[in-house]
Structure formats: C-alpha cells, structure tokens
Amino acid sequence: MFGCLVAGRLVQTDAVQVASDKFVFNLPDYENVNHVVVFMLGTVPFPAGMGGAVYFSFPDPVSGAPVWQLLGFITNEKPSAIFKISGLKAGEGGAHPFGVMAYVSPSVAQVGVSVETLDQLAQQIPVSSAAVSTVDTFMQFTQKTLDSLYNFASSFAMSQAQMTPNPTETFIPSSCILKWYENFQRRMAQNPNFWKN
C-alpha cells in the first residue's frame, strides 16, 4: 500500500503492519538521511474519507526509546510527500498513535503511516522543520551569498581604538551593513519575491 524512498537507496515497499491501520518502515543509518519521500503504491487506495498521517521516529539520545514526530500526511488526492528530516531535533516528540514500539537499534529510525480520518489529519500540526523549503534556488543562493558577505566583512571588524589612520581606505561601520542585512531579511520574510520588482 505504501512506499518509502531515500536518496541513494532502494525503494522500500516492505512496510511492517504493526496494527490494522498502522505501518512502519525501518530506516537504517538515518543520521545520513536528509529527506524522505512517502508515497502510495497505487495498488490499494485509502478508504473514502481517510488518509495517512506520516510520522518519523528516531532513538532518544539519552534513553534510547523511540521519539515520534508528525511530519505531515498523504491522501488519495495527494498520494506522495517529501519531508526534511535532517532538521528534526532529538527528544522533541509528541503524541503519536503507535503505542510502545519495540527497540530496534540506536542507528535505525522508523517512518510510520497511521491511517486516520481526513478530519483528524486536518487538525494535526506537523513539526515545522519537516517542511521542505519552497524558496526558489535563486533566493537560496542570494541568502547564502549575503550571509557569506556579512561573515567575511565581519571577520575584519576592529574597534575605533584599534584603527590606524589610512587616507587611502574608506571604512564602513559594520552596524551599517548589519542594518541593511536585517532590512533585507525583513523584506524577504514579508515578500519573498520583492527582488523581482
């Protein structure tokens, strides 16, 4: 019914059915995984009015017990979804429908799909760090370039007491660059396409 895909690995279609409406994929060596795709195989649709909540579980670094986090959902109308798991924080789990799961291994995570009503899915709030960025690559490039420029310029910072007069150079206060950078970030947050105007 479900498949799970991680870049550089074979597609997994061998979900373990742990309850009549719960399915789990084991994800070995999860520390090296950035994104995971969960999809329907197309062989068995969800019953009418139902969908699948997608969860990610990894071992708690202290207790070793599984910590589950809601990533999002799939439905007959949206039969696949990609989730970013590299930004998830250990130990920050929440309510989940899987009950007590058997301990697998410290290097094995699990992706779970719980069949639930569409009404239940609409009320659930996934962890925000699992959402894949919708910012286009030019904006990402611009952001990284500005971060790099600010960090580079800041590495030459010195106090006025450390400065020696040099009539051939012009000094720009770092506060001026920081103010411009913060203004740029604010404008990006308000309207990601402002640079196209």
Short mmCIF file of C-alpha atoms in Angstrom, two decimals:
data_model
loop_
_atom_site.label_atom_id
_atom_site.label_comp_id
_atom_site.label_asym_id
_atom_site.label_seq_id
_atom_site.Cartn_x
_atom_site.Cartn_y
_atom_site.Cartn_z
CA MET A 1 0.00 0.00 0.00
CA PHE A 2 2.90 2.41 0.83
CA GLY A 3 6.44 3.05 -0.30
CA CYS A 4 9.34 4.94 1.22
CA LEU A 5 12.23 6.48 -0.70
CA VAL A 6 15.55 7.91 0.46
CA ALA A 7 18.10 9.31 -1.99
CA GLY A 8 20.80 6.80 -2.88
CA ARG A 9 18.86 3.81 -1.57
CA LEU A 10 16.48 1.25 -3.00
CA VAL A 11 12.78 1.99 -2.73
CA GLN A 12 11.22 0.34 0.31
CA THR A 13 7.81 -1.25 -0.18
CA ASP A 14 8.07 -3.69 2.72
CA ALA A 15 6.26 -1.73 5.42
CA VAL A 16 5.65 -3.76 8.55
CA GLN A 17 1.97 -3.72 9.52
CA VAL A 18 2.02 -3.22 13.30
CA ALA A 19 -1.77 -2.79 13.62
CA SER A 20 -4.71 -2.93 11.23
CA ASP A 21 -4.22 0.76 10.40
CA LYS A 22 -0.51 1.30 11.23
CA PHE A 23 2.50 0.68 9.00
CA VAL A 24 6.23 1.16 9.75
CA PHE A 25 9.38 1.30 7.62
CA ASN A 26 12.79 0.80 9.22
CA LEU A 27 15.36 3.39 8.15
CA PRO A 28 18.90 2.23 8.94
CA ASP A 29 21.76 4.74 9.16
CA TYR A 30 19.25 7.59 9.48
CA GLU A 31 21.96 10.06 10.55
CA ASN A 32 22.98 10.31 6.87
CA VAL A 33 19.47 10.96 5.55
CA ASN A 34 18.27 14.49 4.75
CA HIS A 35 14.88 13.86 3.15
CA VAL A 36 12.41 11.03 2.96
CA VAL A 37 9.58 10.52 0.48
CA VAL A 38 6.48 8.58 1.49
CA PHE A 39 4.05 7.58 -1.23
CA MET A 40 1.12 5.33 -2.06
CA LEU A 41 1.89 2.44 -4.39
CA GLY A 42 -1.39 2.83 -6.24
CA THR A 43 -2.45 -0.74 -5.57
CA VAL A 44 -4.79 -0.02 -2.64
CA PRO A 45 -6.36 3.42 -2.16
CA PHE A 46 -7.34 4.82 1.22
CA PRO A 47 -10.98 4.15 2.14
CA ALA A 48 -13.29 7.12 1.46
CA GLY A 49 -12.70 9.96 3.94
CA MET A 50 -9.37 8.53 5.12
CA GLY A 51 -5.70 9.43 4.69
CA GLY A 52 -2.35 8.64 6.27
CA ALA A 53 -0.53 10.64 8.93
CA VAL A 54 3.23 10.27 8.38
CA TYR A 55 5.46 10.10 11.44
CA PHE A 56 9.22 9.86 11.93
CA SER A 57 10.78 8.16 14.93
CA PHE A 58 14.40 8.06 16.00
CA PRO A 59 16.02 6.85 19.19
CA ASP A 60 16.20 9.36 22.04
CA PRO A 61 19.90 10.08 22.63
CA VAL A 62 19.51 9.65 26.40
CA SER A 63 17.01 6.83 26.93
CA GLY A 64 17.20 5.11 23.54
CA ALA A 65 13.39 4.95 23.44
CA PRO A 66 11.72 5.92 20.16
CA VAL A 67 10.66 9.57 19.86
CA TRP A 68 7.89 10.14 17.29
CA GLN A 69 7.31 13.39 15.39
CA LEU A 70 4.46 14.13 12.97
CA LEU A 71 5.81 15.08 9.52
CA GLY A 72 2.60 15.54 7.54
CA PHE A 73 0.15 13.37 5.63
CA ILE A 74 -0.75 11.67 2.35
CA THR A 75 -4.21 11.09 0.86
CA ASN A 76 -5.74 9.68 -2.31
CA GLU A 77 -5.69 13.23 -3.70
CA LYS A 78 -2.07 13.84 -2.51
CA PRO A 79 -0.52 10.37 -2.78
CA SER A 80 3.08 11.38 -2.05
CA ALA A 81 5.01 13.82 0.10
CA ILE A 82 8.64 14.71 0.70
CA PHE A 83 9.81 15.58 4.20
CA LYS A 84 13.03 17.09 5.51
CA ILE A 85 14.22 15.03 8.46
CA SER A 86 17.75 16.41 8.83
CA GLY A 87 16.44 19.38 10.86
CA LEU A 88 14.42 17.37 13.39
CA LYS A 89 15.55 17.71 16.99
CA ALA A 90 16.15 14.68 19.15
CA GLY A 91 13.97 14.33 22.21
CA GLU A 92 11.22 16.66 20.92
CA GLY A 93 8.49 14.13 20.30
CA GLY A 94 4.78 14.43 20.68
CA ALA A 95 1.60 12.39 20.79
CA HIS A 96 1.54 9.53 18.32
CA PRO A 97 -0.72 6.59 17.54
CA PHE A 98 1.94 3.85 17.52
CA GLY A 99 1.95 2.98 21.21
CA VAL A 100 5.04 1.32 22.64
CA MET A 101 7.21 0.07 19.81
CA ALA A 102 9.98 -2.47 20.16
CA TYR A 103 13.52 -1.10 20.40
CA VAL A 104 15.23 -1.61 17.05
CA SER A 105 18.77 -0.20 17.17
CA PRO A 106 20.45 3.12 18.01
CA SER A 107 21.20 3.74 14.32
CA VAL A 108 17.76 2.77 12.98
CA ALA A 109 14.90 5.25 12.69
CA GLN A 110 11.35 4.46 11.65
CA VAL A 111 8.86 6.09 9.31
CA GLY A 112 5.29 5.33 10.28
CA VAL A 113 1.99 5.77 8.46
CA SER A 114 -1.19 5.82 10.52
CA VAL A 115 -4.49 5.57 8.62
CA GLU A 116 -6.82 8.24 10.04
CA THR A 117 -9.86 10.24 9.03
CA LEU A 118 -9.31 13.35 6.91
CA ASP A 119 -10.90 15.41 9.72
CA GLN A 120 -8.25 14.14 12.16
CA LEU A 121 -5.46 14.86 9.68
CA ALA A 122 -6.67 18.44 9.19
CA GLN A 123 -6.46 19.10 12.95
CA GLN A 124 -2.92 17.79 13.42
CA ILE A 125 0.09 20.12 13.34
CA PRO A 126 3.31 18.66 11.92
CA VAL A 127 6.74 19.78 13.12
CA SER A 128 7.70 22.87 11.14
CA SER A 129 11.25 21.72 10.47
CA ALA A 130 9.95 18.79 8.38
CA ALA A 131 8.52 21.06 5.68
CA VAL A 132 10.62 21.23 2.55
CA SER A 133 11.59 24.75 1.60
CA THR A 134 9.51 26.36 -1.13
CA VAL A 135 12.02 29.17 -1.63
CA ASP A 136 13.42 29.06 -5.15
CA THR A 137 17.10 28.34 -5.73
CA PHE A 138 17.93 31.93 -6.70
CA MET A 139 16.61 33.16 -3.36
CA GLN A 140 18.59 30.47 -1.54
CA PHE A 141 21.72 31.47 -3.47
CA THR A 142 21.13 35.14 -2.66
CA GLN A 143 20.60 34.40 1.04
CA LYS A 144 23.78 32.31 1.27
CA THR A 145 25.76 34.94 -0.64
CA LEU A 146 24.62 37.68 1.74
CA ASP A 147 25.39 35.51 4.77
CA SER A 148 28.86 34.88 3.37
CA LEU A 149 29.46 38.57 2.60
CA TYR A 150 28.41 39.65 6.08
CA ASN A 151 30.53 36.95 7.76
CA PHE A 152 33.53 37.82 5.59
CA ALA A 153 33.24 41.57 6.22
CA SER A 154 32.71 40.96 9.95
CA SER A 155 35.95 38.99 10.15
CA PHE A 156 37.84 42.28 9.55
CA ALA A 157 35.99 44.16 12.28
CA MET A 158 38.02 46.22 14.69
CA SER A 159 37.23 48.84 17.27
CA GLN A 160 38.00 52.51 16.66
CA ALA A 161 40.85 52.24 19.18
CA GLN A 162 42.45 49.54 17.02
CA MET A 163 42.22 51.58 13.80
CA THR A 164 45.20 53.43 12.45
CA PRO A 165 44.60 56.37 10.13
CA ASN A 166 44.92 55.41 6.49
CA PRO A 167 43.95 58.12 3.98
CA THR A 168 43.75 55.61 1.09
CA GLU A 169 40.97 53.47 2.64
CA THR A 170 37.32 54.15 3.39
CA PHE A 171 35.81 52.46 6.42
CA ILE A 172 32.15 51.48 6.57
CA PRO A 173 30.67 50.91 10.03
CA SER A 174 29.68 47.26 10.44
CA SER A 175 26.43 48.45 12.03
CA CYS A 176 25.52 49.94 8.64
CA ILE A 177 25.93 46.57 6.88
CA LEU A 178 24.10 44.76 9.68
CA LYS A 179 21.20 47.23 9.48
CA TRP A 180 20.97 46.77 5.70
CA TYR A 181 21.14 42.97 6.06
CA GLU A 182 18.38 42.90 8.70
CA ASN A 183 16.23 45.13 6.48
CA PHE A 184 16.82 42.77 3.55
CA GLN A 185 15.81 39.74 5.64
CA ARG A 186 12.67 41.52 6.87
CA ARG A 187 11.68 42.37 3.29
CA MET A 188 12.31 38.76 2.21
CA ALA A 189 10.11 37.46 5.03
CA GLN A 190 7.29 39.85 4.11
CA ASN A 191 7.50 39.25 0.35
CA PRO A 192 9.91 36.57 -0.93
CA ASN A 193 9.50 37.92 -4.49
CA PHE A 194 10.33 41.57 -3.71
CA TRP A 195 13.63 41.32 -5.60
CA LYS A 196 11.71 40.60 -8.85
CA ASN A 197 10.09 44.06 -8.78
#
